[in-house]
Coordinates of C-alpha atoms in Angstrom, one line a residue:
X1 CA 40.1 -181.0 -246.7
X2 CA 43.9 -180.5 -246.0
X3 CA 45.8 -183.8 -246.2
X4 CA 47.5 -183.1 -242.7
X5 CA 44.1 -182.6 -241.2
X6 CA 42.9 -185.5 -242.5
X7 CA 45.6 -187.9 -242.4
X8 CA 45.2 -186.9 -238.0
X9 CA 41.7 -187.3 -238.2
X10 CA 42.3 -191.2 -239.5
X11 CA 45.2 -192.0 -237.0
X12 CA 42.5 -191.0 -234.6
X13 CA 39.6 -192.7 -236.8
X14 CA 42.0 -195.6 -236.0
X15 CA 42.2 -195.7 -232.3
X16 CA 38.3 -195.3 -231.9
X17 CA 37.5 -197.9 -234.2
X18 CA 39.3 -200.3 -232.0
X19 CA 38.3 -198.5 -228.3
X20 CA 35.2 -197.1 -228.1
X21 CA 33.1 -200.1 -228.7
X22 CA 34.7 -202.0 -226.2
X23 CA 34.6 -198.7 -224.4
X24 CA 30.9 -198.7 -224.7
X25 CA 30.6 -202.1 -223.5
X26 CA 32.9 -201.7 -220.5
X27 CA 31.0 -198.7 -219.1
X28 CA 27.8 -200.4 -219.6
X29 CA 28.8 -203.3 -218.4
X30 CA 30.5 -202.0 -214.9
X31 CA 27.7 -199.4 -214.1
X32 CA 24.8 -202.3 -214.1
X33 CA 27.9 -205.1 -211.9
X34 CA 28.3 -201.9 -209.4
X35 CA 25.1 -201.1 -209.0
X36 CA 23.3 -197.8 -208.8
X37 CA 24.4 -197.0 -205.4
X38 CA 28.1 -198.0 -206.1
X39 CA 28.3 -196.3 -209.8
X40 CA 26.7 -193.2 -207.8
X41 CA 29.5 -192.9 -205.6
X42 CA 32.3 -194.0 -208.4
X43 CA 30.8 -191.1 -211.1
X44 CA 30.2 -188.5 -207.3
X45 CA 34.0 -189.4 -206.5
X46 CA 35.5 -188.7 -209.8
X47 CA 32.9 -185.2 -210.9
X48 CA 33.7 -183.7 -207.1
X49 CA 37.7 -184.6 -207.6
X50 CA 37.7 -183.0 -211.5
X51 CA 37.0 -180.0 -209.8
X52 CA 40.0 -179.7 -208.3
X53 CA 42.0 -180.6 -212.0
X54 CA 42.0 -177.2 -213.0
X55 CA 44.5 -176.5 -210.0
X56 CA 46.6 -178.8 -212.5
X57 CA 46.0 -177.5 -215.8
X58 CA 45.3 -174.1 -215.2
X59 CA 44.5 -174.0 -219.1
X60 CA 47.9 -174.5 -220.3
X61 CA 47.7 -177.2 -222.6
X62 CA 45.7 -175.5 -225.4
X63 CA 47.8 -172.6 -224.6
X64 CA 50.9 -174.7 -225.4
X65 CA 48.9 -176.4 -228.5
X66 CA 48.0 -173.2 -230.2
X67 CA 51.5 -171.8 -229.6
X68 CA 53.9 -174.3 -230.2
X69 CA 52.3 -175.4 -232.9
X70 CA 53.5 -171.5 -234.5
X71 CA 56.7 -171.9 -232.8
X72 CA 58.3 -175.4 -232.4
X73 CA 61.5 -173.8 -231.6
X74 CA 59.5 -172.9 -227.9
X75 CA 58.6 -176.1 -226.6
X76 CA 61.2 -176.8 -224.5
X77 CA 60.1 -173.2 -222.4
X78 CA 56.3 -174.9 -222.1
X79 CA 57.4 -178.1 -221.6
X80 CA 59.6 -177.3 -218.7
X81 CA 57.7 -174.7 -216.8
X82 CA 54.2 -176.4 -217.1
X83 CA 55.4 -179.8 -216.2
X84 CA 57.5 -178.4 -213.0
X85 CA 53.9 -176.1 -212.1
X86 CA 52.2 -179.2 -212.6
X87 CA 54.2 -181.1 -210.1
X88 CA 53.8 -178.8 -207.5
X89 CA 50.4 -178.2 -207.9
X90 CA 49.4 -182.4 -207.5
X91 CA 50.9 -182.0 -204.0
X92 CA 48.6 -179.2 -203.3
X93 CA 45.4 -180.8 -204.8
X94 CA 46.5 -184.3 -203.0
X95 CA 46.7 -182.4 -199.2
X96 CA 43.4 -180.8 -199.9
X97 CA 41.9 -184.3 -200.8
X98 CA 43.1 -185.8 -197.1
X99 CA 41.7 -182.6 -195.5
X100 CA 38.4 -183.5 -197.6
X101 CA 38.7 -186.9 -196.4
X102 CA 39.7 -186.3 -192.6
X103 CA 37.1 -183.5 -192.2
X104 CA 34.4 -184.4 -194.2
X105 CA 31.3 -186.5 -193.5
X106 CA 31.3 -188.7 -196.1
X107 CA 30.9 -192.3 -195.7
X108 CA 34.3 -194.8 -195.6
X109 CA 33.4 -195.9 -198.8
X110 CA 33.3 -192.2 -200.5
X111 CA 36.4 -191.1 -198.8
X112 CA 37.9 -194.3 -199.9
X113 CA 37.0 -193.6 -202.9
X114 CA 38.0 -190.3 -203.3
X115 CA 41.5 -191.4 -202.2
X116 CA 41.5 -193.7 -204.9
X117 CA 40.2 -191.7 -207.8
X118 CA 42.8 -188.9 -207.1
X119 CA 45.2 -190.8 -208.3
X120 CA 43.7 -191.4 -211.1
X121 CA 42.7 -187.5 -211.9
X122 CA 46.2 -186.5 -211.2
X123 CA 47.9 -189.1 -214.1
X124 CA 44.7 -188.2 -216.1
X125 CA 45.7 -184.6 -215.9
X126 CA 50.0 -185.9 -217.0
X127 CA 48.2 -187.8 -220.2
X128 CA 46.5 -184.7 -221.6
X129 CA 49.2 -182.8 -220.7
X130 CA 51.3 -185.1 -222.4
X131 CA 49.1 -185.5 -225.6
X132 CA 49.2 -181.7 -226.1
X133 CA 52.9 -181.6 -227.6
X134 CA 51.8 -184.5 -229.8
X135 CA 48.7 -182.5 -231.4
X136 CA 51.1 -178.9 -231.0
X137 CA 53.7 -181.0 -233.7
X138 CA 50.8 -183.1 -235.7
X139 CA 52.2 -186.4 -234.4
X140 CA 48.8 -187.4 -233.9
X141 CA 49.7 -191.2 -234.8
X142 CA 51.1 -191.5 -231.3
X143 CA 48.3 -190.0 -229.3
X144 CA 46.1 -192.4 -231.0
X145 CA 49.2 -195.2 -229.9
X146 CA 48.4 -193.5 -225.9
X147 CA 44.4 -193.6 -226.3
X148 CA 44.8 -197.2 -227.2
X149 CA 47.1 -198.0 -224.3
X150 CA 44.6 -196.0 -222.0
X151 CA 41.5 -197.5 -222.9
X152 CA 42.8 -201.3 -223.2
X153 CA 44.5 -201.1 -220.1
X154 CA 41.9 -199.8 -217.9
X155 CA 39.9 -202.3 -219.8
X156 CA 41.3 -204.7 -218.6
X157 CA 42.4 -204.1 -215.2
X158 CA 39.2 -202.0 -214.3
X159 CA 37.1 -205.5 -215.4
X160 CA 39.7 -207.8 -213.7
X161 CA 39.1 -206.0 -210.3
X162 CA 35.4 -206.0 -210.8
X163 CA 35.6 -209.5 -210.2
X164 CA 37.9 -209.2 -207.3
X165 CA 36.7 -209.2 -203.6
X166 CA 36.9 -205.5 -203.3
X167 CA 34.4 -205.0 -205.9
X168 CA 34.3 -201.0 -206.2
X169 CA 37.7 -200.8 -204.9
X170 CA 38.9 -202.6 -207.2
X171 CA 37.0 -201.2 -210.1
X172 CA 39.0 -198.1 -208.9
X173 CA 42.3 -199.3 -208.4
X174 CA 42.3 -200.7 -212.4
X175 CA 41.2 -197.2 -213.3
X176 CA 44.1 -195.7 -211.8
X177 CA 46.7 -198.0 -212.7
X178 CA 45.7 -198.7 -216.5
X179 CA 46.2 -194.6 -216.3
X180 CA 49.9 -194.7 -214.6
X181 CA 50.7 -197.1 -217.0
X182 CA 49.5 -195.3 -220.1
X183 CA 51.1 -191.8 -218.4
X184 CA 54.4 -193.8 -218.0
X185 CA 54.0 -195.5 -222.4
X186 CA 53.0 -191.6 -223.2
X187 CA 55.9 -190.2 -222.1
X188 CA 58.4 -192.6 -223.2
X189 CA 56.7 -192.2 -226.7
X190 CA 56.9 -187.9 -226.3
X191 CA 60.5 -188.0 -225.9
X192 CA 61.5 -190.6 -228.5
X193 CA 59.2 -189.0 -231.3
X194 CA 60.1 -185.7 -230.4
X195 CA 64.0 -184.9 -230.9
X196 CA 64.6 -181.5 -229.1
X197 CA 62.7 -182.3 -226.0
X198 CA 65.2 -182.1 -222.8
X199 CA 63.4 -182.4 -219.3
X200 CA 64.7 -179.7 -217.4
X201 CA 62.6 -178.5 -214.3
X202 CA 61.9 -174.7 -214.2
X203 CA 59.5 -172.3 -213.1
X204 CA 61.0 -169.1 -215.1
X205 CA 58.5 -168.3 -217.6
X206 CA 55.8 -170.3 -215.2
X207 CA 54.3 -166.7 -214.4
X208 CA 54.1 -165.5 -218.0
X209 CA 52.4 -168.7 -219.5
X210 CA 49.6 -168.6 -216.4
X211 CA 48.8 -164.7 -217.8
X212 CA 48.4 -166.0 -221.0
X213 CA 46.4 -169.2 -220.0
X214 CA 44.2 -167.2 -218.2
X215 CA 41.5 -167.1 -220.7
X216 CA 41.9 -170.9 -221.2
X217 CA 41.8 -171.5 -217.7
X218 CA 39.2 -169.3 -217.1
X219 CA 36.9 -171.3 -220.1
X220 CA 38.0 -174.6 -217.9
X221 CA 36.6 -173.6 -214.8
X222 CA 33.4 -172.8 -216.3
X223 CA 32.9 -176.1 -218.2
X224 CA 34.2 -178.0 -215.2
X225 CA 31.9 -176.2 -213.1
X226 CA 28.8 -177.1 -215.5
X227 CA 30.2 -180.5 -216.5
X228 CA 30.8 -181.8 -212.8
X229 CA 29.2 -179.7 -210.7
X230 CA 25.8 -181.4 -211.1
X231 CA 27.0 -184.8 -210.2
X232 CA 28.1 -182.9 -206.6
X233 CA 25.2 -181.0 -206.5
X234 CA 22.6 -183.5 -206.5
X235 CA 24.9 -185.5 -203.8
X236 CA 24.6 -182.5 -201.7
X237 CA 20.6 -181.7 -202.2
X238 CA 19.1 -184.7 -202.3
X239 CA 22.2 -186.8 -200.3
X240 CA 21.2 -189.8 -202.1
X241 CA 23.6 -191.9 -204.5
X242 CA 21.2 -193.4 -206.2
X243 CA 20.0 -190.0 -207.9
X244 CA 23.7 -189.8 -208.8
X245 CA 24.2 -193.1 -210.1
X246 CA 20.7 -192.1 -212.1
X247 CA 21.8 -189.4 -213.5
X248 CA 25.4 -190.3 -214.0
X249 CA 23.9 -193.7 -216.7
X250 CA 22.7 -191.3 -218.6
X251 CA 25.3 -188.5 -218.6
X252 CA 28.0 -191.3 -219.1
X253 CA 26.5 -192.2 -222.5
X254 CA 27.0 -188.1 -223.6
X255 CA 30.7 -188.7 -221.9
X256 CA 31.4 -191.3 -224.3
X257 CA 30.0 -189.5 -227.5
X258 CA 31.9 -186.5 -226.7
X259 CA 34.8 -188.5 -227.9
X260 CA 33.6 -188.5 -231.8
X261 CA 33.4 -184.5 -232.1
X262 CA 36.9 -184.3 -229.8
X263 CA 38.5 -186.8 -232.2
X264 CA 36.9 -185.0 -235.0
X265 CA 38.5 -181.4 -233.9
X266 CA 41.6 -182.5 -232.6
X267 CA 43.3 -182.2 -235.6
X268 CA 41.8 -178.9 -236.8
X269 CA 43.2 -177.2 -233.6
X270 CA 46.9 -176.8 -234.6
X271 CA 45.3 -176.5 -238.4
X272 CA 43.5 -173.6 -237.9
X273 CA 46.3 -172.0 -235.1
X274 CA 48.5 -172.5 -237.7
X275 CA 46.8 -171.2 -241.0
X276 CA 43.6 -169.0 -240.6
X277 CA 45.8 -165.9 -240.7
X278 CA 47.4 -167.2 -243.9
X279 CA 44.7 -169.1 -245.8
X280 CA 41.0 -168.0 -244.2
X281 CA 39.0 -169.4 -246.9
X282 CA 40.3 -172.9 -246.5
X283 CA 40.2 -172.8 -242.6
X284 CA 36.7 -172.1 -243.0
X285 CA 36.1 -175.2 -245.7
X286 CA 38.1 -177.7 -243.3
X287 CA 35.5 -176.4 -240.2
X288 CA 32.7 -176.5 -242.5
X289 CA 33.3 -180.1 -243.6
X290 CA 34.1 -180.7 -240.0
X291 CA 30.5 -179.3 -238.9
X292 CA 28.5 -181.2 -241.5
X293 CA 29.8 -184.2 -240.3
X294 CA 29.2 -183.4 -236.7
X295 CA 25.4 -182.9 -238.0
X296 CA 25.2 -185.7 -240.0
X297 CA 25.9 -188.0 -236.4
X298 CA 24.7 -186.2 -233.7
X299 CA 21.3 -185.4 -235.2
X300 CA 19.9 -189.5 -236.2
X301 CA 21.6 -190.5 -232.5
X302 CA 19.2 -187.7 -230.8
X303 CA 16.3 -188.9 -232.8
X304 CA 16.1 -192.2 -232.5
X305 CA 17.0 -192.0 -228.5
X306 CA 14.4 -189.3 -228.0
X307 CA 12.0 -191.4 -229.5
X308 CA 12.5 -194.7 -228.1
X309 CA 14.5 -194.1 -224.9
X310 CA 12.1 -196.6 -223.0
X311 CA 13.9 -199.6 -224.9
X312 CA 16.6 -198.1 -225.3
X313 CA 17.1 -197.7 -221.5
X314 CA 16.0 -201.4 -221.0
X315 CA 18.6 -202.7 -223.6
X316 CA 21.5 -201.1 -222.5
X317 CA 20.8 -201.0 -218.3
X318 CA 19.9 -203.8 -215.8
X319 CA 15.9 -202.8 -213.9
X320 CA 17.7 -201.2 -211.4
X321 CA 18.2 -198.4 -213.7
X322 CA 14.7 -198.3 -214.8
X323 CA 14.2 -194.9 -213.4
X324 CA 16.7 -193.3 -215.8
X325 CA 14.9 -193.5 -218.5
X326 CA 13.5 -190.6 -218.4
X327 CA 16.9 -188.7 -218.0
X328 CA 18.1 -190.2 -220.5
X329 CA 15.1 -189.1 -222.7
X330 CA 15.9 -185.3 -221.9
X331 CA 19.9 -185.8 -221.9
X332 CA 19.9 -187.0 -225.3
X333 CA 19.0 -183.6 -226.5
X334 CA 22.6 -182.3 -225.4
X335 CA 24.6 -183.8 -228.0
X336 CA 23.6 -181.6 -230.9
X337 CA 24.4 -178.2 -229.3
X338 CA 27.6 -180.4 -227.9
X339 CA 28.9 -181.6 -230.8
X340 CA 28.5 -178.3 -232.1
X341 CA 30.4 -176.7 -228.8
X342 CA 33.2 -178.5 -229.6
X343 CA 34.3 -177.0 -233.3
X344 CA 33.2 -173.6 -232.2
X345 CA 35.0 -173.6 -228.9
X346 CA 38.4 -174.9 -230.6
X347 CA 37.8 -172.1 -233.6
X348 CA 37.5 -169.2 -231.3
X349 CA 40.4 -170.8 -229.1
X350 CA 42.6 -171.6 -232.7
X351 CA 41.8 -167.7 -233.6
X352 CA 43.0 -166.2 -230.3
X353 CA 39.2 -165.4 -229.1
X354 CA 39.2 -167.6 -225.9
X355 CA 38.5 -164.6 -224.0
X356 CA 35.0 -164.4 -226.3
X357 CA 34.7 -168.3 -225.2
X358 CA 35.3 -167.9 -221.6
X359 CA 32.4 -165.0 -221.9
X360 CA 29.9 -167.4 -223.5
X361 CA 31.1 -170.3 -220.7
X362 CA 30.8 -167.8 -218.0
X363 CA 27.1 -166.5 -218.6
X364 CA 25.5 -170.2 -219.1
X365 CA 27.9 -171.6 -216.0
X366 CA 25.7 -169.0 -214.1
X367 CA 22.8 -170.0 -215.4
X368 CA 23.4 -173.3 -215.2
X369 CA 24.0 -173.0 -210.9
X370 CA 20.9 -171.0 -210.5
X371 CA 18.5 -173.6 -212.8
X372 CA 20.4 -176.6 -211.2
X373 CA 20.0 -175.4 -207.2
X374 CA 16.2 -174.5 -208.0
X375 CA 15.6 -177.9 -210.5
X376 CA 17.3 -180.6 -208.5
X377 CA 14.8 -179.3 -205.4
X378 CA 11.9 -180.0 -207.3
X379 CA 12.8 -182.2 -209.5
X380 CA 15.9 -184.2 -208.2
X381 CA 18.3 -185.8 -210.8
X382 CA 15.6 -184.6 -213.8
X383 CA 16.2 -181.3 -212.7
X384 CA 20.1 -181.6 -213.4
X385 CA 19.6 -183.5 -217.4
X386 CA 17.2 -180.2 -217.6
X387 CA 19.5 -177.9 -217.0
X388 CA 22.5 -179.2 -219.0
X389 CA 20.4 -179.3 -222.2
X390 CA 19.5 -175.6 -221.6
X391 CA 23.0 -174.5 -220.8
X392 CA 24.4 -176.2 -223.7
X393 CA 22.1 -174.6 -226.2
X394 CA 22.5 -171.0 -224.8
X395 CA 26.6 -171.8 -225.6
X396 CA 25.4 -172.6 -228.9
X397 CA 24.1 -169.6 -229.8
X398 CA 26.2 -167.8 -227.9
X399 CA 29.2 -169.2 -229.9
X400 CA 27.7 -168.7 -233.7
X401 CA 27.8 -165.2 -232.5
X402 CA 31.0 -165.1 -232.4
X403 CA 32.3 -167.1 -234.4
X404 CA 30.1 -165.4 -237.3
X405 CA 32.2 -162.5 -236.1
X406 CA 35.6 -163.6 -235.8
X407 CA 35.7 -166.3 -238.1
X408 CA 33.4 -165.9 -240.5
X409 CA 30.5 -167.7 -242.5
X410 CA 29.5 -171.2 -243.4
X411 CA 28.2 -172.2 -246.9
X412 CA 26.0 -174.4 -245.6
X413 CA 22.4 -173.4 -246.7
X414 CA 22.3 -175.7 -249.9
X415 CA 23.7 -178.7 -247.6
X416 CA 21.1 -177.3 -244.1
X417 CA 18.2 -177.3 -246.3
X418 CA 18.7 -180.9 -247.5
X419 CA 19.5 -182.1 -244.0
X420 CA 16.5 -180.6 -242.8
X421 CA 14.2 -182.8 -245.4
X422 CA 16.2 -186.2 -244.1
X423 CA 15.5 -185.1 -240.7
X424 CA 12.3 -184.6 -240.9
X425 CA 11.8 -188.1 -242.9
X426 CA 14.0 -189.8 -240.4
X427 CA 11.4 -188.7 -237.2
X428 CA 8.9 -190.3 -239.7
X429 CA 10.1 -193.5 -239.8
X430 CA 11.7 -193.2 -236.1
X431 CA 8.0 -192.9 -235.1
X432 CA 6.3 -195.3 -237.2
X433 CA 8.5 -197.9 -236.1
X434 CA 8.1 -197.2 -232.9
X435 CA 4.4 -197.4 -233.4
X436 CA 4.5 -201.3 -235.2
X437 CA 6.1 -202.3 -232.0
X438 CA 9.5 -203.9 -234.3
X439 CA 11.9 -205.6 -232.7
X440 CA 14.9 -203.2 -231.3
X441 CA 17.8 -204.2 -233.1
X442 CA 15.6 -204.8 -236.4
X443 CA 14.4 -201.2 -236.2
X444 CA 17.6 -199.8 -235.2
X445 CA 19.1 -201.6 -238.4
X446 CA 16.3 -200.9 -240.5
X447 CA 16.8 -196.8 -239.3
X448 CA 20.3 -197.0 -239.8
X449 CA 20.2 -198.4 -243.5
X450 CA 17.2 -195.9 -244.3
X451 CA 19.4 -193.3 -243.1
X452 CA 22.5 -194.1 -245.4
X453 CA 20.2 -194.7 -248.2
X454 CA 18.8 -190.8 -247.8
X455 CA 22.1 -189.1 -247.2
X456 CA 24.0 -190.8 -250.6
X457 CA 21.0 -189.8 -252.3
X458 CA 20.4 -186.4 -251.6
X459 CA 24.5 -186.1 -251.7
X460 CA 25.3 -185.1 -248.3
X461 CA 28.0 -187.6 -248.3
X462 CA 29.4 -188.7 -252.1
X463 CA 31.4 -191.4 -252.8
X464 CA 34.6 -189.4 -253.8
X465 CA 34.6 -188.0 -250.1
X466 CA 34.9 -191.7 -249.1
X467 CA 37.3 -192.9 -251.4
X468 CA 39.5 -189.1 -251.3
X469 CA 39.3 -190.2 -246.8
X470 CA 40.2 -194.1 -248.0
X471 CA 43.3 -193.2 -249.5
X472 CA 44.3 -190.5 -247.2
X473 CA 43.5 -193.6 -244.3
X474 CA 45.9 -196.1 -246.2
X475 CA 48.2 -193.6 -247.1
X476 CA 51.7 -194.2 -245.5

């Protein structure tokens, strides 16, 4: 794998290692203190108000990525006209929030909200945006420097205001102010690391860069749509935060996965922008090793979830989350075609076919109304986990067709056979233990050590890939 790639990957390795546990914990933790009504509301508030962020992003920042990554001599012209649009556009997005509020007839405490969580959507939007010149110059050491500040300070503040009097309002308020404080760190750390940078608002080339974001924005809206939509959806069908709060313990979990295949790909964005043109068969090798890797995770999680979600819904929620268990059960099944999603969206935008991505999007965002308007009638918040696991496969397949195209092939089938064998052996023993009745934690351990033993064995993972990523981690 190329150095650069992997030297990013660690940085970001890095910053995970230390967050997402605690991560873990802390959404865990604050769903089953707030409640299922409460959590409904919070995860209602901030799905219906990411709807509005593409009025924000309008799909520049992987327009920026791609392209200033080829050109650093440009990023003064993105930086200037996107952060001025962006600017403009908040005050836009924030008066049609107060309409919301004022005209709406959502309870106090969902307008409140609402209010609340803006805030922390708008400085959510400035981080990415933020982040973006880091990945477009490989400086990914300092957006693993921002996740850390981001996750530690909401943390922190998010838990201290759990505790406070205002319970969900406070949750809220640490949620937006952990963010401002990381947006303000981010940005004092873009400027110092980055020596040409001069913040100079203009909107001259604002009108050229939305034409060729278009594509990107166009691939937002669609997964936005999908992603968020349901949360809103079910609010609006069945009116009842408790479904949302149901669904939303669930779909959380899939939230916080999605970080491993987006730390995983970050770096092979600007990698691929950068050298597909020049070196093809090594842009394929870094995705390939990338997409083994994504398999190798995603697939023993699934299992072992799938199997046992009972328990596993019992360990990880309070009983007034018993009723999720069965969403979680069908959830579970999205992180496969997910993980995969990920790589093949960021190769098809890295190649200059986001157009082709935007297509796939498109066609299952459609899908994914119709199913979810029909499901969540009959079967209320099942009826959303359904349809995300449907959608999610269709952009699967739907993006190997193109990237087959555009890209090219995989050399996978020595490694896809192989995997297939420690699958099926790791259902086996998945069930069996299951079956004994063993202990959790002992079966999850015992599943886990099984599974490392398998893969070293049949060489899906050798040691030299360990100690070639060891060095490259320690590496200064």
């Amino acid at each position: 794998m190329d150095s650069r790639v992997l030297k990013n990957l660690s940085w970001l390795v890095i910053a995970n290692i230390f967050t997402k546990p605690l991560w873990f914990v802390f959404v865990i933790y604050s769903a089953n203190i707030l409640g299922v009504n409460d959590f409904g509301i919070y995860t209602f508030s901030i799905s219906f108000l990411f709807m509005f962020s593409m009025l924000l992003d309008m799909g520049l920042e992987q327009l920026l990525v791609r392209d200033v990554a080829k050109n650093k001599d440009s990023i003064n012209i993105y930086f200037n006209n996107a952060i001025t649009y962006k600017f403009l556009a908040s005050i836009l997005v924030f008066i049609i929030v107060l309409m919301i509020i004022y005209f709406s007839d959502y309870s106090e405490k969902i307008k409140i909200s609402l209010l609340i969580i803006f805030f922390f959507v708008f400085s959510t939007s400035f981080i990415t945006f933020l982040r973006a010149f880091f990945r477009a110059y490989e400086k990914i050491k300092y957006e693993s420097y921002s996740i850390l500040i981001e996750k530690l300070g909401i943390i922190l503040l998010a838990t201290i205001g759990l505790f406070t009097g205002l319970k969900l309002y406070g949750f809220l308020l640490g949620l937006a102010i952990g963010n401002f404080i990381c947006l303000i760190v981010s940005g004092l750390l873009l400027f110092k690391k980055i020596d040409n940078l001069v913040f100079k608002p203009q909107l001259n080339k604002i009108k050229l860069l939305l034409k060729n974001a278009l594509p990107f924005l166009i691939a937002d809206i669609f997964i936005i749509i999908m992603y968020r939509f349901s949360s809103v959806l079910i609010m609006f069908i069945t009116g009842n935060e408790e479904q949302v709060g149901l669904y939303n313990s669930s779909y959380r979990l899939i939230e916080m996965y999605l970080a491993f295949p987006m730390m995983m790909v970050t770096p092979v964005y600007p990698f691929i922008s950068r050298s597909f043109h020049e070196n093809k068969e090594q842009s394929i090798d870094v995705a390939s090793k990338i997409l083994k890797i994504l398999l190798l995770v995603s697939f023993p999680i699934t299992i072992v979830v799938f199997f046992d979600y009972i328990r596993v819904n019992q360990f990880l929620f309070t009983k007034q989350y018993i009723d999720a268990a069965n969403g979680l059960k069908i959830i579970i099944l999205t992180i496969i075609p997910l993980s995969i999603n990920v790589l093949f969206g960021t190769i098809l935008a890295a190649i200059n076919r986001q157009k082709e991505a935007a297509f796939s999007v498109g066609i299952c965002m459609g899908i994914n109304i119709i199913l979810n308007f029909i499901l969540i009638s009959i079967f209320q918040y099942i009826g959303a986990a359904i349809t995300l696991v449907i959608s999610e496969s269709l952009i699967t397949l739907m993006y190997y067709l193109f990237v087959k195209k555009y890209f090219g092939n995989f050399n996978m089938s020595m490694f896809l056979k192989k995997f297939i064998l420690v699958v099926t052996l790791l259902i086996a023993i998945t069930i069996f233990l299951i079956s004994i009745n063993l202990n959790l934690i002992i079966s999850l351990t015992f599943i886990f050590l099984f599974y490392l033993f398998i893969i070293f064995l049949l060489k899906l993972v050798k040691k030299e890939q360990i100690k070639e990523y060891y060095k490259m981690l320690i590496s200064k």
